[in-house]
Tab-separated table of C-alpha atoms in Angstrom:
chain	number	residue	atom	x	y	z
M	1	MET	CA	0.000	0.000	0.000
M	2	THR	CA	1.257	3.478	-0.862
M	3	ASN	CA	2.558	5.462	2.076
M	4	PRO	CA	1.585	9.123	1.513
M	5	ALA	CA	3.881	10.189	4.332
M	6	TRP	CA	6.981	8.571	2.809
M	7	ASN	CA	9.763	11.096	3.087
M	8	PRO	CA	12.768	9.829	1.138
M	9	VAL	CA	16.363	10.832	1.691
M	10	VAL	CA	17.113	13.221	-1.180
M	11	LEU	CA	20.315	15.001	-2.173
M	12	TRP	CA	19.809	18.304	-3.986
M	13	SER	CA	22.221	20.094	-6.318
M	14	LYS	CA	20.904	23.529	-5.353
M	15	PRO	CA	19.830	25.036	-2.020
M	16	GLU	CA	16.070	25.320	-1.588
M	17	ALA	CA	16.063	29.078	-2.188
M	18	GLU	CA	17.510	28.589	-5.691
M	19	ARG	CA	15.235	25.798	-6.954
M	20	ALA	CA	11.993	27.575	-7.818
M	21	GLY	CA	11.483	28.188	-11.526
M	22	THR	CA	14.156	25.719	-12.640
M	23	PRO	CA	13.663	22.457	-14.541
M	24	LEU	CA	13.943	19.445	-12.216
M	25	LEU	CA	15.922	16.292	-13.022
M	26	VAL	CA	15.339	13.369	-10.648
M	27	LEU	CA	17.996	10.640	-10.378
M	28	PHE	CA	17.277	7.016	-9.443
M	29	HIS	CA	20.273	4.865	-8.484
M	30	GLY	CA	20.821	1.172	-9.116
M	31	TYR	CA	20.630	-1.938	-6.961
M	32	LEU	CA	22.642	-1.849	-3.699
M	33	ALA	CA	23.654	1.788	-4.228
M	34	ASN	CA	22.342	4.947	-2.554
M	35	GLU	CA	21.457	8.569	-3.260
M	36	GLU	CA	25.123	9.598	-3.343
M	37	ASP	CA	25.950	7.216	-6.191
M	38	LEU	CA	24.778	9.406	-9.083
M	39	MET	CA	25.359	12.878	-7.636
M	40	GLY	CA	28.795	12.963	-9.265
M	41	LEU	CA	26.969	13.241	-12.593
M	42	THR	CA	25.787	16.759	-11.771
M	43	ASP	CA	29.113	18.285	-12.844
M	44	TYR	CA	28.536	16.908	-16.357
M	45	LEU	CA	24.875	17.871	-16.789
M	46	PRO	CA	23.373	21.268	-17.700
M	47	ASP	CA	23.657	23.794	-14.870
M	48	ASP	CA	20.121	25.011	-15.501
M	49	PHE	CA	18.635	21.923	-13.869
M	50	THR	CA	17.963	21.428	-10.210
M	51	ILE	CA	18.996	17.815	-9.658
M	52	ALA	CA	17.484	15.615	-6.949
M	53	SER	CA	18.951	12.184	-6.220
M	54	VAL	CA	16.553	9.918	-4.323
M	55	ARG	CA	17.429	7.013	-2.033
M	56	ALA	CA	15.532	3.769	-2.653
M	57	PRO	CA	13.222	2.748	0.199
M	58	GLN	CA	14.506	-0.715	1.116
M	59	ALA	CA	17.857	-1.347	2.803
M	60	SER	CA	19.706	-4.222	1.135
M	61	GLY	CA	23.305	-5.329	1.614
M	62	PRO	CA	25.652	-2.333	1.491
M	63	GLY	CA	22.989	-0.029	0.053
M	64	TYR	CA	19.337	0.110	-0.962
M	65	THR	CA	16.947	-1.354	-3.499
M	66	TRP	CA	13.713	-0.139	-5.076
M	67	PHE	CA	12.185	-3.610	-5.220
M	68	PRO	CA	13.368	-7.249	-5.229
M	69	LEU	CA	15.462	-8.393	-8.170
M	70	MET	CA	13.383	-9.893	-10.971
M	71	SER	CA	15.200	-13.184	-10.387
M	72	ASP	CA	14.197	-13.257	-6.699
M	73	ALA	CA	11.282	-15.355	-5.475
M	74	ASP	CA	9.628	-12.355	-3.835
M	75	TYR	CA	9.704	-10.177	-6.960
M	76	SER	CA	6.324	-9.013	-8.241
M	77	VAL	CA	4.915	-6.200	-10.316
M	78	ASP	CA	3.009	-5.164	-7.199
M	79	ALA	CA	6.336	-4.607	-5.408
M	80	VAL	CA	7.463	-2.330	-8.246
M	81	VAL	CA	4.176	-0.456	-8.177
M	82	GLU	CA	4.285	0.056	-4.405
M	83	SER	CA	7.757	1.570	-4.568
M	84	VAL	CA	7.072	3.779	-7.579
M	85	ALA	CA	3.723	4.965	-6.216
M	86	ASP	CA	5.565	6.293	-3.174
M	87	VAL	CA	8.027	8.104	-5.439
M	88	ALA	CA	5.118	9.620	-7.393
M	89	ALA	CA	3.522	10.837	-4.163
M	90	TRP	CA	6.808	12.461	-3.107
M	91	LEU	CA	7.195	14.081	-6.532
M	92	ASP	CA	3.775	15.670	-6.083
M	93	THR	CA	5.152	17.587	-3.100
M	94	VAL	CA	8.002	19.216	-5.076
M	95	LYS	CA	7.126	19.336	-8.787
M	96	ASP	CA	5.019	22.501	-8.747
M	97	SER	CA	8.084	24.609	-7.917
M	98	HIS	CA	9.695	23.625	-11.224
M	99	THR	CA	9.140	24.452	-14.881
M	100	SER	CA	9.339	20.780	-15.864
M	101	VAL	CA	10.313	17.371	-14.483
M	102	SER	CA	12.669	14.926	-16.206
M	103	LEU	CA	13.933	11.562	-14.988
M	104	LEU	CA	17.266	9.725	-15.115
M	105	GLY	CA	17.669	6.152	-13.929
M	106	PHE	CA	20.677	3.864	-13.865
M	107	SER	CA	20.227	0.056	-13.972
M	108	MET	CA	17.265	-0.765	-11.673
M	109	GLY	CA	16.739	2.990	-11.452
M	110	MET	CA	15.830	2.950	-15.151
M	111	ALA	CA	12.990	0.562	-14.273
M	112	VAL	CA	11.814	3.103	-11.685
M	113	ALA	CA	12.022	5.989	-14.167
M	114	THR	CA	10.157	4.126	-16.899
M	115	THR	CA	7.482	2.894	-14.483
M	116	LEU	CA	6.909	6.493	-13.354
M	117	LEU	CA	6.625	7.524	-17.000
M	118	ARG	CA	4.140	4.738	-17.657
M	119	HIS	CA	2.069	5.705	-14.615
M	120	ARG	CA	1.976	9.413	-15.505
M	121	PRO	CA	2.645	9.709	-19.234
M	122	ARG	CA	1.968	13.471	-19.393
M	123	ASP	CA	4.113	14.554	-16.448
M	124	PHE	CA	7.674	14.335	-17.753
M	125	ALA	CA	9.613	16.393	-20.272
M	126	ALA	CA	12.224	13.711	-21.009
M	127	VAL	CA	13.598	10.460	-19.586
M	128	VAL	CA	17.147	9.074	-19.567
M	129	GLY	CA	17.827	5.371	-19.011
M	130	LEU	CA	21.408	4.185	-18.526
M	131	SER	CA	22.404	0.499	-18.575
M	132	GLY	CA	18.947	-0.476	-17.390
M	133	PHE	CA	15.668	-2.110	-18.282
M	134	VAL	CA	11.866	-1.858	-18.381
M	135	VAL	CA	9.636	-4.182	-16.348
M	136	PRO	CA	6.708	-6.072	-17.923
M	137	SER	CA	3.442	-4.559	-16.673
M	138	GLN	CA	1.499	-7.841	-16.565
M	139	ASP	CA	-1.619	-5.736	-17.272
M	140	ASN	CA	-1.374	-3.943	-13.933
M	141	ALA	CA	-3.704	-0.915	-13.958
M	142	PHE	CA	-0.888	1.306	-12.618
M	143	PHE	CA	0.628	1.384	-16.130
M	144	HIS	CA	-0.925	3.569	-18.841
M	145	ASP	CA	1.149	2.492	-21.804
M	146	GLU	CA	-1.576	3.234	-24.345
M	147	GLU	CA	-1.326	6.957	-23.515
M	148	LEU	CA	2.401	6.938	-24.252
M	149	GLU	CA	1.808	5.588	-27.738
M	150	GLN	CA	-0.331	8.632	-28.560
M	151	ASP	CA	2.152	11.320	-27.477
M	152	LYS	CA	5.641	9.850	-27.212
M	153	VAL	CA	8.078	11.316	-24.681
M	154	GLN	CA	11.712	11.908	-25.651
M	155	PHE	CA	13.822	9.045	-24.268
M	156	PHE	CA	17.591	8.503	-24.218
M	157	TRP	CA	18.789	4.904	-23.732
M	158	GLY	CA	22.506	4.277	-23.406
M	159	ARG	CA	24.179	0.931	-22.791
M	160	ASP	CA	27.066	-1.360	-23.654
M	161	GLN	CA	26.058	-4.240	-25.889
M	162	ALA	CA	28.335	-6.416	-23.730
M	163	ASP	CA	26.762	-5.283	-20.427
M	164	PRO	CA	27.358	-8.285	-18.118
M	165	VAL	CA	24.467	-7.513	-15.746
M	166	ILE	CA	21.305	-6.938	-17.802
M	167	ASP	CA	20.477	-10.204	-19.571
M	168	ALA	CA	19.339	-10.631	-23.168
M	169	PRO	CA	15.613	-11.247	-22.474
M	170	ARG	CA	15.345	-8.004	-20.504
M	171	ILE	CA	17.228	-6.097	-23.204
M	172	GLU	CA	14.962	-7.488	-25.933
M	173	TYR	CA	11.828	-6.605	-23.996
M	174	THR	CA	13.167	-3.137	-23.151
M	175	HIS	CA	14.169	-2.406	-26.743
M	176	ALA	CA	10.784	-3.432	-28.103
M	177	TRP	CA	8.899	-1.470	-25.452
M	178	LEU	CA	10.939	1.716	-25.913
M	179	ASN	CA	10.584	1.585	-29.700
M	180	ALA	CA	6.806	1.257	-29.403
M	181	HIS	CA	6.156	3.783	-26.646
M	182	THR	CA	8.813	6.542	-26.730
M	183	ALA	CA	10.628	8.890	-29.092
M	184	LEU	CA	13.800	6.873	-28.661
M	185	THR	CA	17.424	7.927	-28.966
M	186	LYS	CA	19.492	4.751	-28.502
M	187	ILE	CA	23.285	4.755	-28.342
M	188	LEU	CA	25.637	1.821	-27.727
M	189	TYR	CA	29.038	2.283	-26.063
M	190	SER	CA	31.981	-0.112	-26.284
M	191	ASN	CA	34.068	-1.213	-23.308
M	192	MET	CA	31.757	0.474	-20.788
M	193	GLY	CA	30.396	-2.644	-19.114
M	194	HIS	CA	27.636	-2.026	-16.587
M	195	GLY	CA	28.489	1.599	-16.010
M	196	ILE	CA	28.569	5.150	-17.369
M	197	ASN	CA	31.402	6.759	-19.319
M	198	MET	CA	32.336	10.314	-20.263
M	199	GLN	CA	31.200	9.978	-23.869
M	200	GLU	CA	27.763	8.900	-22.688
M	201	LEU	CA	27.556	11.795	-20.217
M	202	GLY	CA	28.320	14.199	-23.047
M	203	HIS	CA	25.471	12.721	-25.061
M	204	VAL	CA	23.099	12.899	-22.084
M	205	LYS	CA	23.968	16.571	-21.552
M	206	GLU	CA	23.257	17.330	-25.217
M	207	PHE	CA	20.009	15.353	-25.094
M	208	LEU	CA	18.705	17.193	-22.021
M	209	ALA	CA	19.754	20.567	-23.389
M	210	HIS	CA	17.975	19.904	-26.676
M	211	THR	CA	14.806	18.158	-25.468
M	212	VAL	CA	14.153	20.123	-22.257
M	213	LEU	CA	16.010	23.441	-22.190
M	214	ARG	CA	15.716	24.445	-25.851
M	215	ALA	CA	12.211	23.023	-26.112
M	216	GLY	CA	11.212	25.109	-23.077
M	217	THR	CA	12.693	28.228	-24.644
M	218	ARG	CA	10.761	27.641	-27.858
M	219	ALA	CA	7.554	27.064	-25.894
M	220	ASN	CA	7.970	30.407	-24.133
């Protein structure tokens, strides 16, 4: 059940007094990491954004997880939905201060970002998925995929074809889903493994500048 009082640990790139009127970019870390894991990316992303890095809700090993691994016996779509519904409720408390909201998820964090997009297809300016995957919805009513097909959101997906962590079935499902439901920019990187490299960060910066910042300028 969704906990409306969930108050996640969040790291912010700007002090509260400087956030209003800026575009928001929310970061979702991977399995067994924490909110500090992706904050180093802020130096390589457009300064215009306020960046918020959110800690996953469940302690696991040396870090935290958003939901059980898909290979675990206790994994379920309901577990994904419960976690992401809490994130959506938290986002409702901060989003109105910002000109737009975009999402960036690494590994399992990409599953969080895409599930948020699928739950609220009209809420996000752009989404970035790095070395991650999309979860099958299993016809859960939380997902509104049909709305995404009508008005596709700009999506950047970067990965190494030899990523040793995300297996082929998940990649195939993710590729097919992204092609059908998003305006996809897909780039493969060699010798990156299950990680992020400087070339990819340069591409992400360009993508966000083009799809969010310049698009916002044109809209105004």
